[in-house]
PDB file of C-alpha atoms in Angstrom:
ATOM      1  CA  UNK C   1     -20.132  28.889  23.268  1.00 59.00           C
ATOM      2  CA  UNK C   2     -17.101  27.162  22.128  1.00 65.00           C
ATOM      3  CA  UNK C   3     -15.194  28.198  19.012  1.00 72.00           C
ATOM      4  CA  UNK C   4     -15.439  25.556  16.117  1.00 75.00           C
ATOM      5  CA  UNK C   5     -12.124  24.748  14.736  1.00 71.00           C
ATOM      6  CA  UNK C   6     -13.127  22.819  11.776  1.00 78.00           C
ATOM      7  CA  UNK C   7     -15.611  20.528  10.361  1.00 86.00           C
ATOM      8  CA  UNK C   8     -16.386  17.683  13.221  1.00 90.00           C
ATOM      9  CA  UNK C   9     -18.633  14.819  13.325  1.00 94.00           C
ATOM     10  CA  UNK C  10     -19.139  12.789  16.676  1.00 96.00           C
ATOM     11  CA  UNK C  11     -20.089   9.755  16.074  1.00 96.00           C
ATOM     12  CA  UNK C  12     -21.553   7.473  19.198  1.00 96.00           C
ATOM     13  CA  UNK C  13     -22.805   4.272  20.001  1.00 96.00           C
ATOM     14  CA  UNK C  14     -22.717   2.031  22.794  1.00 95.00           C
ATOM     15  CA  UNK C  15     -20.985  -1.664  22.636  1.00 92.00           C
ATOM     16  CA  UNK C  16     -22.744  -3.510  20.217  1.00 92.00           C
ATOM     17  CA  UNK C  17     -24.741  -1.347  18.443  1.00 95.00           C
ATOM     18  CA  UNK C  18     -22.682  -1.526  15.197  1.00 94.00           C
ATOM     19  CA  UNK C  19     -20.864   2.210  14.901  1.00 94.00           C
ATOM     20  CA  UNK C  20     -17.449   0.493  13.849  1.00 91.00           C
ATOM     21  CA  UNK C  21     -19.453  -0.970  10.426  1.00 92.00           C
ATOM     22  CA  UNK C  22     -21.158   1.749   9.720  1.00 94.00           C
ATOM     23  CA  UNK C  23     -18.507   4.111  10.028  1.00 93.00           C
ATOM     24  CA  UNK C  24     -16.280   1.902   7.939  1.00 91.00           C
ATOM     25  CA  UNK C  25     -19.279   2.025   5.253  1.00 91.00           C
ATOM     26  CA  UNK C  26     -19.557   5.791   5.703  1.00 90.00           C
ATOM     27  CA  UNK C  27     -15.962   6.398   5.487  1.00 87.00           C
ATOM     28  CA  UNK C  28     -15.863   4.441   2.348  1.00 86.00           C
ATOM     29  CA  UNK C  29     -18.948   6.372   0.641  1.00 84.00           C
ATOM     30  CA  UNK C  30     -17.342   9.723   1.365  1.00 81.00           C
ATOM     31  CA  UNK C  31     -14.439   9.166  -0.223  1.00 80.00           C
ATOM     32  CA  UNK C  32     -16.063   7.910  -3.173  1.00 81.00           C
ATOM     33  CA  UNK C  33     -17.989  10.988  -3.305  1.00 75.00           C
ATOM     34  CA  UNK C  34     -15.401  13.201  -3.905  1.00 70.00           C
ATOM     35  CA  UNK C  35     -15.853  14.791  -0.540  1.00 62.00           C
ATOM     36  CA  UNK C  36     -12.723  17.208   0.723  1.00 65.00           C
ATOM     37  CA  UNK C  37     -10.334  15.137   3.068  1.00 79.00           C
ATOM     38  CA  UNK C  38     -12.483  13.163   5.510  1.00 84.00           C
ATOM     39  CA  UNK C  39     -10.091  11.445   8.746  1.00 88.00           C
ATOM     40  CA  UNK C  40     -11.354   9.155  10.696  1.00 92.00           C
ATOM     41  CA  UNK C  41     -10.095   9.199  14.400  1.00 94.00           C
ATOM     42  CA  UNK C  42     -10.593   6.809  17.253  1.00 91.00           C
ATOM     43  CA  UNK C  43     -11.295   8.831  20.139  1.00 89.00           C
ATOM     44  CA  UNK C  44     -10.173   5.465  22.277  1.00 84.00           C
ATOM     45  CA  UNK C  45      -7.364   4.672  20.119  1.00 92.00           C
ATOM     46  CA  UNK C  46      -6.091   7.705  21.162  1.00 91.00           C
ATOM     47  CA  UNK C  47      -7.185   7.438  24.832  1.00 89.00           C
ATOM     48  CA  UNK C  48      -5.150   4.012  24.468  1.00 93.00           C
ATOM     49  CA  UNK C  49      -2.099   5.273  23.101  1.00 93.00           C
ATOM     50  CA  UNK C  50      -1.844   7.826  25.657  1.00 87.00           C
ATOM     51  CA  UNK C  51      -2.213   5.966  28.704  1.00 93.00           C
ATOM     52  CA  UNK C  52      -0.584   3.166  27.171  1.00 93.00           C
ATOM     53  CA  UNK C  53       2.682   5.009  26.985  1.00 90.00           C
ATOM     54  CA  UNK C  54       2.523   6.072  30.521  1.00 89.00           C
ATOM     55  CA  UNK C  55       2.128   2.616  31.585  1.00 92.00           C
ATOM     56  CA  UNK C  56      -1.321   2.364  32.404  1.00 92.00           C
ATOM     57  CA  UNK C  57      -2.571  -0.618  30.436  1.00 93.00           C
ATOM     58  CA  UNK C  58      -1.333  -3.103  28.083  1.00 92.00           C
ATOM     59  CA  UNK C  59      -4.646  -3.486  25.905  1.00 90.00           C
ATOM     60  CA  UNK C  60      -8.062  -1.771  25.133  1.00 84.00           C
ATOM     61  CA  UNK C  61     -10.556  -4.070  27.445  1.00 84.00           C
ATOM     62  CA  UNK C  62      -8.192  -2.915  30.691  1.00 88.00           C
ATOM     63  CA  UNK C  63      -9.293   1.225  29.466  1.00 85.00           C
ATOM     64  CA  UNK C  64     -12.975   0.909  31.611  1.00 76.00           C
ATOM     65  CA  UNK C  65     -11.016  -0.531  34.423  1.00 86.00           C
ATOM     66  CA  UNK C  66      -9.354   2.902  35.206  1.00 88.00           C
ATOM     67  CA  UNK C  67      -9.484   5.265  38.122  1.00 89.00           C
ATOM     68  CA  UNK C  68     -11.904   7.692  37.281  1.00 79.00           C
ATOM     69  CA  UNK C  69      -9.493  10.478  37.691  1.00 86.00           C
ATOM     70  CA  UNK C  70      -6.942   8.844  35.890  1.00 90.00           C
ATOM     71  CA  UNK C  71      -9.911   8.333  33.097  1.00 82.00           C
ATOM     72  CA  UNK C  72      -9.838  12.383  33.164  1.00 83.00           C
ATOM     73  CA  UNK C  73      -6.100  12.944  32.370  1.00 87.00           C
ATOM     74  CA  UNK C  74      -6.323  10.394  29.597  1.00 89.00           C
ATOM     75  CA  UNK C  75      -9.406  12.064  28.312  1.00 84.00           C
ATOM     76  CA  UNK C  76      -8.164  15.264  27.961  1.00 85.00           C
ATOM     77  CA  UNK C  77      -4.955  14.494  26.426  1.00 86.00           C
ATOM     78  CA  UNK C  78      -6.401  13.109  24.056  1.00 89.00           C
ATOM     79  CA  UNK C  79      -8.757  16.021  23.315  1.00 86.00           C
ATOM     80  CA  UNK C  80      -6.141  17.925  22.559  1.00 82.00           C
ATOM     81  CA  UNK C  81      -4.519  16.351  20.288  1.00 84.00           C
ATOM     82  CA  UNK C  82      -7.656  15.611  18.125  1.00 87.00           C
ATOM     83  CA  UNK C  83      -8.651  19.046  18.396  1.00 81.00           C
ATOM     84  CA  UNK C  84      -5.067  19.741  16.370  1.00 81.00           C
ATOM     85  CA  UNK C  85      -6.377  17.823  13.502  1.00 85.00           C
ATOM     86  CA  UNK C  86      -9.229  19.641  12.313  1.00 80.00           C
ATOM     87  CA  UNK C  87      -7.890  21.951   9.906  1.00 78.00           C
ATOM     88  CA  UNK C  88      -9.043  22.378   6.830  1.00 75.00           C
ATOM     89  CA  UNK C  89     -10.077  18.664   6.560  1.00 81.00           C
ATOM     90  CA  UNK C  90     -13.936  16.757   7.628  1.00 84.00           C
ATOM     91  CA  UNK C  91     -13.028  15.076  10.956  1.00 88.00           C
ATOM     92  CA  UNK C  92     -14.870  12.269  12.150  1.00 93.00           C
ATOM     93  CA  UNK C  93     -14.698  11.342  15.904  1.00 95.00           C
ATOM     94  CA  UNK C  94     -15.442   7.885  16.750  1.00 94.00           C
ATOM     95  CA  UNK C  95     -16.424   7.290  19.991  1.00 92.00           C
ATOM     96  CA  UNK C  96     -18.596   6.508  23.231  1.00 91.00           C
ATOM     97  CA  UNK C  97     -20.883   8.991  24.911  1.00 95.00           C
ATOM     98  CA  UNK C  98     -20.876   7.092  28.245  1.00 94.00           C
ATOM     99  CA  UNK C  99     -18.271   4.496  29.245  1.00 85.00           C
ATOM    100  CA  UNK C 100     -19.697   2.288  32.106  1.00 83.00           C
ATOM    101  CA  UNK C 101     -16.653   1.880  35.035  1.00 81.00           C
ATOM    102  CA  UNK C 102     -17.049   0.205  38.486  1.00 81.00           C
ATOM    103  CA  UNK C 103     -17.741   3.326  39.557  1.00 84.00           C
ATOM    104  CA  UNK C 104     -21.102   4.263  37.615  1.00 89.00           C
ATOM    105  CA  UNK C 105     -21.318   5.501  33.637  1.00 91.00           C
ATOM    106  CA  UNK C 106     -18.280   8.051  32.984  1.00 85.00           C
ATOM    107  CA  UNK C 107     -18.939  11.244  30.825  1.00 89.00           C
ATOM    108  CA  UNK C 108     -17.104   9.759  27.270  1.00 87.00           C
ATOM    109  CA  UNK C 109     -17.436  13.416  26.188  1.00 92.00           C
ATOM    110  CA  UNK C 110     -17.037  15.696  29.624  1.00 90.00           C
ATOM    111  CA  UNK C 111     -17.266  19.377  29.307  1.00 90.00           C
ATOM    112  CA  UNK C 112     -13.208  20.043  28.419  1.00 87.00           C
ATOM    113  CA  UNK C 113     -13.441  17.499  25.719  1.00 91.00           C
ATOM    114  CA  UNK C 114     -16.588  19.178  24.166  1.00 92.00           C
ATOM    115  CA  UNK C 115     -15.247  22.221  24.448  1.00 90.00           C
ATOM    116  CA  UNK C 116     -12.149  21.328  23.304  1.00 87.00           C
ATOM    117  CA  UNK C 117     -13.883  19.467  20.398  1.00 91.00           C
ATOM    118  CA  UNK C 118     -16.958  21.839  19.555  1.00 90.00           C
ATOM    119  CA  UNK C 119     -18.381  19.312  17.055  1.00 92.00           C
ATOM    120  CA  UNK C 120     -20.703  21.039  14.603  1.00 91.00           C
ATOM    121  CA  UNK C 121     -23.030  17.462  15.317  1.00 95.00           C
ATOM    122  CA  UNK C 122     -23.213  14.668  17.285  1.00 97.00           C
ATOM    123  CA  UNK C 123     -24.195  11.864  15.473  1.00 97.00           C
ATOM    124  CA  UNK C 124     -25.788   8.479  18.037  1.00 98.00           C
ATOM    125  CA  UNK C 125     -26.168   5.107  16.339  1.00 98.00           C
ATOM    126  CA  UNK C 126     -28.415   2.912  17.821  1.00 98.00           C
ATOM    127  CA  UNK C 127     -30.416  -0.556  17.355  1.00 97.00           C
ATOM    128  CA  UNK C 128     -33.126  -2.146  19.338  1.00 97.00           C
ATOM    129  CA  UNK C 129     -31.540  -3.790  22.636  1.00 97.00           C
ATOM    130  CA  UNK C 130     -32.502  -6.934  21.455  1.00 96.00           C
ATOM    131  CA  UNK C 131     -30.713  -6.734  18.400  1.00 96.00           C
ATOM    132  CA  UNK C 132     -27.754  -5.541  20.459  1.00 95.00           C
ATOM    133  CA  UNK C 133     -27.537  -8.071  23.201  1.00 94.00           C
ATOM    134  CA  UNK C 134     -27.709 -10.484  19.844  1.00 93.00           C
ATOM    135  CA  UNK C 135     -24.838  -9.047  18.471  1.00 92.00           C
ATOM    136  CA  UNK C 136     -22.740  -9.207  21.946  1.00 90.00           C
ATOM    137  CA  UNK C 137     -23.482 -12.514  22.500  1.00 88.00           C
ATOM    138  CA  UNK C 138     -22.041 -13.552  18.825  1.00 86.00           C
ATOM    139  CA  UNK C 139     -19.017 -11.586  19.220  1.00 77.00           C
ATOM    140  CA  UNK C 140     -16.495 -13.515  20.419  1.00 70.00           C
ATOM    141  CA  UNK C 141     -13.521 -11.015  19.467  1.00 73.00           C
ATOM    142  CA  UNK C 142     -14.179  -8.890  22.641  1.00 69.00           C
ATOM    143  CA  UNK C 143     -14.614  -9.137  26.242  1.00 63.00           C
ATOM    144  CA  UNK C 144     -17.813  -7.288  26.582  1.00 63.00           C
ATOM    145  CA  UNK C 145     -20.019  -7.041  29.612  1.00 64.00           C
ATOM    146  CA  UNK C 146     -23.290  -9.232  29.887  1.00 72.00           C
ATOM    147  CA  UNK C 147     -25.986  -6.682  30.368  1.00 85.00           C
ATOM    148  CA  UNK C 148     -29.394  -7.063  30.213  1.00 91.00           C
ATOM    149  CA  UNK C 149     -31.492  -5.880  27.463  1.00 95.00           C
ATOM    150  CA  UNK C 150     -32.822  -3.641  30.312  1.00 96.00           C
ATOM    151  CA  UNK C 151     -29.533  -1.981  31.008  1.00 94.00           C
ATOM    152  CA  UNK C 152     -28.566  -1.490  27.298  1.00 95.00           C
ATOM    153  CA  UNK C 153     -31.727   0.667  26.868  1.00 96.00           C
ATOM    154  CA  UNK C 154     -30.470   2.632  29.711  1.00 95.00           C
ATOM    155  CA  UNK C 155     -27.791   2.947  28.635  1.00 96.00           C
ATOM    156  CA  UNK C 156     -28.961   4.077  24.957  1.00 97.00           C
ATOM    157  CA  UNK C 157     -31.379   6.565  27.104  1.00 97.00           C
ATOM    158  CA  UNK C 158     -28.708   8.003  29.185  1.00 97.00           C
ATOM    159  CA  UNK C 159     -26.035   8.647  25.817  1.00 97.00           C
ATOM    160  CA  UNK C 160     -29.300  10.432  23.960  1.00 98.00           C
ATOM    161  CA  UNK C 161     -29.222  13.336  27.469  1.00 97.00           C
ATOM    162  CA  UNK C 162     -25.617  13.008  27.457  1.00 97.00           C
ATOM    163  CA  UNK C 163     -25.536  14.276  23.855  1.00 97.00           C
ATOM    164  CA  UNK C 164     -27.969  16.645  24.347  1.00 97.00           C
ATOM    165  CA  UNK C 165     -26.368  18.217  27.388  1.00 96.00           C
ATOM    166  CA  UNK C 166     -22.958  18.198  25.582  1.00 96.00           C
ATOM    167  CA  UNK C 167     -25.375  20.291  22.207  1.00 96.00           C
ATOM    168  CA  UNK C 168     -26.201  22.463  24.850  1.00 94.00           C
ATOM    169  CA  UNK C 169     -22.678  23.533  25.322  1.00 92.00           C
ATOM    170  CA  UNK C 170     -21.566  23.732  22.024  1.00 93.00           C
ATOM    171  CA  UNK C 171     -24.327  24.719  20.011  1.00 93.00           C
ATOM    172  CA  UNK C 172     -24.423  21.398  17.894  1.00 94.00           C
ATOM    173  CA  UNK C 173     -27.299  19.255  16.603  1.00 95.00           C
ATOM    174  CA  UNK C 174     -27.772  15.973  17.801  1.00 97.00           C
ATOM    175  CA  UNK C 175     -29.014  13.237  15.093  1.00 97.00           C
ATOM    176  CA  UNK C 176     -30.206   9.947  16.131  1.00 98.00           C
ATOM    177  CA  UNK C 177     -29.509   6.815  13.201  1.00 97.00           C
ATOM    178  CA  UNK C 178     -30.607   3.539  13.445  1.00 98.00           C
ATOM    179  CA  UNK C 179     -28.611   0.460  12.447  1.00 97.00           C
ATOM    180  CA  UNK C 180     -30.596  -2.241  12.620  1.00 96.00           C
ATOM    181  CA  UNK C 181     -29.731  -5.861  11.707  1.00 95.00           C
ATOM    182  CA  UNK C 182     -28.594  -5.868   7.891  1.00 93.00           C
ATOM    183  CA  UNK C 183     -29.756  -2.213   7.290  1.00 94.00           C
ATOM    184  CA  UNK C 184     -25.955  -0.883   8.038  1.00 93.00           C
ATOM    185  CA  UNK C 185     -25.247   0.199   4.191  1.00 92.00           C
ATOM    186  CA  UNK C 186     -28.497   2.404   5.119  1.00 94.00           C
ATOM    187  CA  UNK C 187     -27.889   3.716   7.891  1.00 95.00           C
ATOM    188  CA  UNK C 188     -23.956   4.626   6.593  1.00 93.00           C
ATOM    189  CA  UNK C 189     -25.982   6.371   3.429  1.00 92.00           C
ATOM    190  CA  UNK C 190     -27.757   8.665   5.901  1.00 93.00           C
ATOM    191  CA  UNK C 191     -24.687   9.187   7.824  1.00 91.00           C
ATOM    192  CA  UNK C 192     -22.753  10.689   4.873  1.00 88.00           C
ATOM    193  CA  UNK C 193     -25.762  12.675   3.847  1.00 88.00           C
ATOM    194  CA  UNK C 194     -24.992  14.412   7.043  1.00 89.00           C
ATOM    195  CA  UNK C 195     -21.414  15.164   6.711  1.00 84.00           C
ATOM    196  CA  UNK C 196     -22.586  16.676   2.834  1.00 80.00           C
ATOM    197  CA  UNK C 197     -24.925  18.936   4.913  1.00 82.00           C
ATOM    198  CA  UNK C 198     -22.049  20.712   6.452  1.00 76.00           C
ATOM    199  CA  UNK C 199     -20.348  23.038   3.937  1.00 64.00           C
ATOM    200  CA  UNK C 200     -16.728  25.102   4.778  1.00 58.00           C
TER     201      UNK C 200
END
C-alpha cells in the first residue's frame, strides 16, 4: 500500500453534478470551524497550468481533446506537485474520476496518481441524471458535451468502480454524497463532517 503523506480528501464528480458549489460551501464551513489549514487544489487547474506552459492548449475545454499519452505526462506532473503540498495541512483534491476523450473514458486518477496521492478518502458527488442533464443544459458558461441521461448514469456507474479500484490500492474509503437540486448547503454539511472524521 501506498504511504500517506498527509491528510487528503478526493473529491469527484462528473460535469454537472455540482462538486464546484459544494466544495465552495464546504471550504467555507471548514474554515469557519476552526479546522487546521484546509487548501483547496484543482487537480485540472494544475493539469492546465502544466500543459499550458508547454504549449499544449490555450484554455480548459481544449484539456479532453488531448492525446491520451500526452493526457499521462500532464497527469503525473501534476501529481507530483500536489503530492508536495500535503504537509501538515487538510488537502482537498478537486477533481474527475473519469474524463471522457475521443478515445473512450480516461482514468482521472490512474494508478501513479493514486499512489502518488494516497488519499485517506475518496469522496463522489452525485445527483440524479436528470437533475444533471438539467443543470448542463442551463449552463451556458461552458462547452459541455450533450449526453444523454443514459450516458451520464454510466458515467456516474463507471466513476463509483473507478473509485473503488483506486480504494483498493490505497487503502481509502470511498463515500458517496448526493447533491441534489437546492440541497447543496446539505450535502457540503456532510462533506465537512467527513474531513472532521480524519484526525492528525
Amino acid at each position: 500500500m501506498a504511504e500517506r503523506k498527509g491528510r487528503i480528501f478526493i473529491v469527484t464528480g462528473i460535469p454537472g453534478v455540482g462538486k464546484t458549489t459544494v466544495l465552495d460551501a464546504s471550504l467555507e464551513a471548514a474554515r469557519a470551524s476552526g479546522s487546521d489549514e484546509v487548501l483547496l487544489v484543482n487537480y485540472g487547474t494544475v493539469m492546465f497550468e502544466e500543459a499550458k506552459s508547454k504549449g499544449l492548449v490555450e484554455n480548459r475545454d481544449q484539456m479532453r481533446n488531448l492525446p491520451s499519452e500526452v493526457q499521462r505526462e500532464v497527469q503525473r506532473l501534476a501529481a507530483e506537485k500536489i503530492a508536495g503540498m500535503a504537509k501538515n495541512k487538510i488537502v482537498i483534491v478537486d477533481t474527475h474520476m473519469l474524463i471522457k476523450t475521443p478515445e473512450g473514458f480516461l482514468p482521472g486518477i490512474p494508478i501513479w496518481v493514486a499512489e502518488a496521492l494516497c488519499p485517506n478518502l475518496f469522496i463522489l458527488v452525485e445527483a440524479f441524471p436528470e437533475e444533471i442533464a438539467g443543470r448542463r443544459s442551463r449552463d451556458a458558461a461552458r462547452n459541455r458535451d450533450l449526453e444523454s441521461v443514459k450516458d451520464i448514469d454510466l458515467h456516474q456507474q463507471l466513476c463509483r468502480s473507478a473509485a473503488i479500484a483506486c480504494a483498493e490500492i490505497t487503502g481509502s474509503t470511498v463515500k458517496i454524497i448526493m447533491n441534489h437540486d437546492g440541497k447543496a448547503e446539505e450535502a457540503a454539511a456532510e462533506t465537512v463532517k467527513l474531513f472532521k472524521a480524519f484526525k492528525r
